[in-house]
Amino acid sequence: MLQKRHLLHWLQKKLCHNEIWIYFYFVIYVLFYIQKHLYSSFTERISNMKPLSSFKPQAVFSDIDGTLLTSEHVVSPLTSSAIHTLTDQGVLFTISSARSLSGIRPIIKKNDFHCCTIAFSGALILDEDQNILYEKGISISDASKIIDVIEKKCPHVTWNVFTSEDWIVKDRTDPHVIHEETVVETTSIEGSLQSLSDTLMVDKILCMCDSEYMSPSETLLRKYFPELSIARSSDSLLEIMAGGINKAEAVKYLCDLRKIPLTSTIAFGDNYNDLEMLEAVGCGVLMGNAPSELQKHFSFVTKSNDQDGIFQAFKELGVLN
């Protein structure tokens, strides 16, 4: 009996000892396997990555306010020179803005840009010679319903109506309107929808308000008009366009027209209405002055619009070489 006990005890010790070694060898094997396969996967990914210096875009898209323009509302010499260098090389440059044509044309003229234009966040697209390629607006009757809701449900909001050529406001003495006229360097017309022909289309309705009223106004308008495209372009500006209108769709339309693959495009923007465009292109670049909430979601954040952010991104990407 005693011998049996000794034998059992000896076997238990042996098993425990062997289990330790089995476990040890198992751990070594797992670590070796992970190291081998992760390294292989990593090196394969690195070898397949295109160096930034070899990225040569066929098209560049840029927002205006907070992106192309500095806080002094001018295009910096470095950025302007870089854009001219690229267009001279055959790269398609396109201004993509929520602004109206009257707010975009002076910038094109002042900087002698030969470029396409995406206005009203994509509701209107023009070629380099200012010929209309695409337009989709809101009917006068639908615009009237939207304004009616704004006036009844959003008392702190100032509405603006834009057609391809005109900017109509209810009150030109409104501080928001005065400020916007200064920024975009164009003049509004005091009037109403009734002054427009029923055959005209409204390209955009712009809502202006103090920042504390922006979120509730946006939520309410989205609830009443889910079929429309509604995008915030700043803390105090809310854009309302026809359904399906956004900068990304405009970029896709223009690239398809010019037979340019989206993978060969760069876009610059600084706000929420640029988000879809930045996600659609091959290389989306967010400006350093963009809201911090947006910056969390982008791997490529360049310098601010006052620090030649566009030029610095071109330099980092190596597109000016």
XYZ file of C-alpha atoms in Angstrom:
321
model
C 0.000 0.000 0.000
C 2.835 2.318 0.926
C 4.614 1.609 -2.332
C 1.471 2.496 -4.266
C 1.261 5.834 -2.481
C 4.890 6.627 -3.299
C 4.292 5.677 -6.915
C 1.217 7.931 -7.190
C 3.061 10.817 -5.572
C 6.005 10.363 -7.981
C 3.654 10.299 -10.993
C 1.862 13.470 -9.835
C 5.179 15.302 -9.497
C 6.253 14.155 -12.931
C 2.983 15.221 -14.514
C 3.117 18.639 -12.899
C 6.716 19.020 -14.014
C 5.843 17.980 -17.575
C 2.800 20.268 -17.656
C 5.008 23.219 -16.834
C 7.342 22.380 -19.714
C 4.429 21.768 -22.076
C 2.955 25.147 -21.128
C 6.371 26.795 -21.522
C 6.890 25.363 -25.023
C 3.330 26.306 -25.972
C 3.895 29.945 -24.971
C 7.189 30.054 -26.916
C 5.449 28.642 -29.992
C 2.595 31.171 -29.798
C 5.006 34.085 -29.416
C 7.082 32.868 -32.353
C 3.946 32.466 -34.491
C 2.674 35.946 -33.657
C 6.064 37.557 -34.264
C 6.525 35.803 -37.582
C 3.081 36.563 -38.988
C 2.736 40.089 -37.642
C 6.155 41.021 -38.987
C 5.325 39.474 -42.343
C 2.002 41.329 -42.483
C 3.608 44.600 -41.408
C 6.448 44.422 -43.949
C 3.976 43.530 -46.684
C 1.846 46.571 -45.829
C 4.896 48.816 -45.732
C 6.123 47.561 -49.107
C 2.699 48.175 -50.645
C 2.351 51.693 -49.255
C 2.881 54.498 -51.749
C 5.404 57.014 -50.401
C 3.938 60.477 -49.879
C 6.598 61.947 -52.151
C 5.287 59.929 -55.101
C 1.679 61.108 -54.811
C 0.803 63.117 -57.906
C -2.813 64.360 -57.899
C -4.849 64.876 -61.035
C -7.328 67.140 -59.238
C -7.344 69.386 -56.167
C -10.517 70.648 -54.470
C -10.541 73.423 -51.887
C -13.093 75.052 -49.643
C -12.841 78.848 -49.366
C -13.533 80.267 -45.910
C -11.161 78.985 -43.259
C -9.284 76.990 -45.893
C -8.185 78.756 -49.078
C -8.521 82.202 -47.489
C -6.671 83.448 -44.431
C -8.544 85.180 -41.615
C -7.788 88.392 -43.530
C -9.892 86.970 -46.409
C -7.009 86.701 -48.866
C -5.161 83.812 -50.523
C -1.582 83.780 -49.234
C 1.197 84.208 -51.834
C 2.624 80.732 -51.104
C -0.743 79.025 -51.521
C -1.591 80.995 -54.669
C 1.799 80.194 -56.208
C 1.425 76.480 -55.381
C -1.999 76.327 -57.027
C -0.692 78.044 -60.164
C 2.231 75.612 -60.289
C -0.134 72.640 -60.207
C -2.580 74.020 -62.769
C 0.346 74.804 -65.088
C 1.202 71.102 -64.817
C -2.320 70.143 -65.902
C -3.818 69.452 -62.473
C -7.524 70.341 -62.265
C -8.109 72.913 -59.517
C -11.653 73.427 -58.246
C -13.009 75.815 -55.649
C -15.663 73.977 -53.642
C -17.666 76.292 -51.425
C -21.031 76.943 -49.829
C -20.731 80.485 -51.182
C -22.741 81.877 -54.072
C -21.142 82.681 -57.420
C -21.027 86.362 -56.519
C -18.929 85.453 -53.485
C -16.579 83.160 -55.431
C -15.925 85.033 -58.681
C -13.944 87.919 -57.107
C -11.517 85.386 -55.560
C -11.001 83.657 -58.909
C -10.462 86.987 -60.665
C -8.197 88.491 -57.999
C -5.912 85.440 -57.973
C -6.116 84.758 -61.717
C -7.191 81.160 -61.090
C -8.183 79.018 -64.067
C -10.479 76.651 -62.241
C -13.825 74.931 -62.014
C -16.360 76.087 -59.439
C -18.579 74.158 -57.057
C -20.985 76.675 -55.516
C -23.718 76.289 -52.894
C -21.998 73.117 -51.591
C -22.667 71.329 -54.879
C -26.014 72.712 -56.046
C -24.218 74.487 -58.905
C -21.124 73.342 -60.825
C -19.319 75.444 -63.450
C -16.361 74.727 -65.718
C -13.243 76.878 -66.111
C -15.089 79.217 -68.503
C -18.022 79.634 -66.084
C -20.378 77.492 -68.151
C -22.967 75.634 -66.054
C -22.287 71.892 -65.949
C -24.849 70.984 -63.301
C -27.562 72.663 -61.236
C -30.128 71.318 -58.809
C -32.229 73.640 -56.695
C -35.340 73.939 -54.553
C -38.607 75.088 -56.122
C -40.035 78.456 -55.099
C -43.057 76.744 -53.511
C -40.870 74.411 -51.417
C -38.577 77.280 -50.448
C -41.641 79.187 -49.265
C -42.584 76.306 -46.944
C -39.069 76.198 -45.492
C -39.030 79.932 -44.809
C -42.473 79.698 -43.225
C -41.179 77.099 -40.741
C -38.070 79.182 -40.026
C -40.111 82.295 -39.265
C -42.618 80.446 -37.060
C -40.381 77.920 -35.281
C -36.928 79.542 -35.295
C -37.410 83.175 -34.234
C -33.683 83.702 -33.654
C -32.759 82.652 -37.196
C -32.255 85.056 -40.109
C -33.040 83.465 -43.483
C -31.306 84.181 -46.804
C -32.332 82.925 -50.247
C -29.795 82.384 -53.022
C -30.369 81.861 -56.727
C -27.524 81.471 -59.219
C -27.205 85.262 -59.421
C -29.080 86.883 -56.512
C -28.895 86.950 -52.716
C -32.217 87.920 -51.169
C -32.684 88.785 -47.488
C -35.626 89.915 -45.413
C -33.686 92.672 -43.632
C -30.363 94.076 -44.856
C -29.780 95.838 -41.522
C -29.601 92.518 -39.662
C -26.121 92.253 -38.020
C -25.625 88.727 -39.392
C -26.319 89.935 -42.940
C -24.007 92.929 -42.558
C -21.213 90.658 -41.326
C -21.720 88.163 -44.163
C -21.663 90.955 -46.770
C -18.295 92.043 -45.377
C -16.877 88.502 -45.446
C -17.984 87.533 -48.964
C -17.555 91.061 -50.367
C -20.899 91.120 -52.137
C -24.243 92.841 -51.629
C -27.587 91.321 -50.715
C -30.990 92.441 -51.979
C -33.806 93.140 -49.554
C -36.956 91.388 -50.714
C -39.058 88.248 -50.558
C -39.654 85.036 -52.477
C -42.647 86.663 -54.126
C -40.248 88.929 -55.995
C -38.776 85.885 -57.770
C -40.191 84.248 -60.857
C -41.885 80.896 -60.243
C -39.657 79.411 -62.936
C -36.499 80.155 -60.950
C -34.853 77.631 -58.652
C -33.486 78.435 -55.208
C -29.948 77.050 -55.022
C -29.622 77.504 -51.280
C -31.369 78.809 -48.186
C -28.883 80.079 -45.625
C -29.817 80.284 -41.951
C -27.882 82.705 -39.749
C -28.032 82.761 -35.961
C -25.935 83.076 -32.823
C -24.057 79.878 -31.985
C -26.277 78.945 -29.013
C -29.290 78.643 -31.327
C -27.538 76.607 -34.014
C -28.011 73.053 -32.703
C -31.718 73.357 -31.813
C -32.450 75.092 -35.133
C -30.581 72.424 -37.090
C -32.387 69.616 -35.241
C -35.784 71.194 -35.866
C -35.195 71.826 -39.568
C -33.898 68.284 -40.097
C -37.059 66.991 -38.439
C -39.358 69.061 -40.671
C -37.403 68.541 -43.901
C -35.629 65.140 -43.803
C -35.584 65.005 -47.609
C -33.302 68.054 -47.900
C -29.533 68.349 -47.548
C -28.748 70.362 -44.432
C -25.167 71.112 -43.409
C -23.460 73.387 -40.921
C -20.699 75.528 -42.452
C -19.793 77.382 -39.252
C -21.032 77.888 -35.694
C -23.493 80.474 -36.985
C -24.328 79.351 -40.545
C -26.603 76.505 -41.631
C -26.995 75.629 -45.312
C -30.182 74.100 -46.761
C -30.023 72.593 -50.264
C -32.018 70.183 -52.389
C -31.842 66.516 -51.432
C -28.668 64.693 -52.438
C -26.618 67.870 -52.652
C -23.239 67.952 -50.949
C -19.639 68.659 -51.889
C -18.758 64.968 -52.163
C -21.380 64.330 -54.845
C -20.190 67.403 -56.744
C -16.591 66.168 -56.612
C -17.658 62.735 -57.881
C -19.696 64.324 -60.691
C -16.791 66.481 -61.860
C -14.247 63.658 -61.619
C -16.527 61.339 -63.561
C -16.979 64.030 -66.219
C -13.210 64.549 -66.532
C -12.368 60.830 -66.222
C -10.295 61.429 -63.086
C -10.134 58.596 -60.516
C -11.051 59.703 -56.998
C -7.891 58.019 -55.734
C -5.895 60.681 -57.603
C -7.548 63.639 -55.892
C -6.840 65.860 -52.890
C -9.380 67.992 -51.018
C -8.980 70.651 -48.339
C -11.635 71.738 -45.852
C -12.151 73.048 -42.349
C -15.736 72.377 -41.303
C -18.618 69.928 -41.084
C -19.959 70.653 -44.575
C -16.544 69.571 -45.936
C -16.587 66.205 -44.164
C -18.168 64.136 -46.947
C -15.862 65.663 -49.561
C -12.753 64.932 -47.495
C -13.861 61.330 -47.058
C -14.653 60.877 -50.772
C -11.284 61.883 -52.233
C -7.998 59.998 -52.357
C -6.397 62.320 -49.807
C -8.603 64.407 -47.528
C -6.721 67.147 -45.684
C -8.275 68.913 -42.702
C -7.093 72.401 -41.811
C -5.459 72.995 -38.438
C -8.103 75.596 -37.579
C -10.948 73.060 -37.936
C -13.115 72.236 -34.896
C -11.294 69.920 -32.467
C -14.112 67.378 -32.721
C -13.395 66.999 -36.447
C -9.642 66.800 -35.932
C -10.083 63.668 -33.791
C -11.304 61.753 -36.840
C -8.606 62.758 -39.353
C -5.102 61.369 -39.691
C -3.959 64.224 -41.933
C -4.382 67.603 -40.261
C -2.282 70.350 -41.815
C -1.404 73.810 -40.498
C -4.121 76.446 -40.137
C -5.350 78.727 -42.914
C -3.189 81.493 -41.416
C -0.096 79.256 -41.544
C -0.244 78.328 -45.241
C -1.960 75.032 -44.455
C -2.626 74.160 -48.098
C 0.945 74.905 -49.171
C 2.355 72.979 -46.194
C 0.231 69.936 -47.093
C 1.399 70.091 -50.718
C 4.964 70.231 -49.431
C 4.457 67.267 -47.096
C 2.812 65.228 -49.852
C 5.605 66.094 -52.254
C 3.216 67.196 -54.997
C 5.229 70.313 -55.834
C 8.452 68.411 -56.584
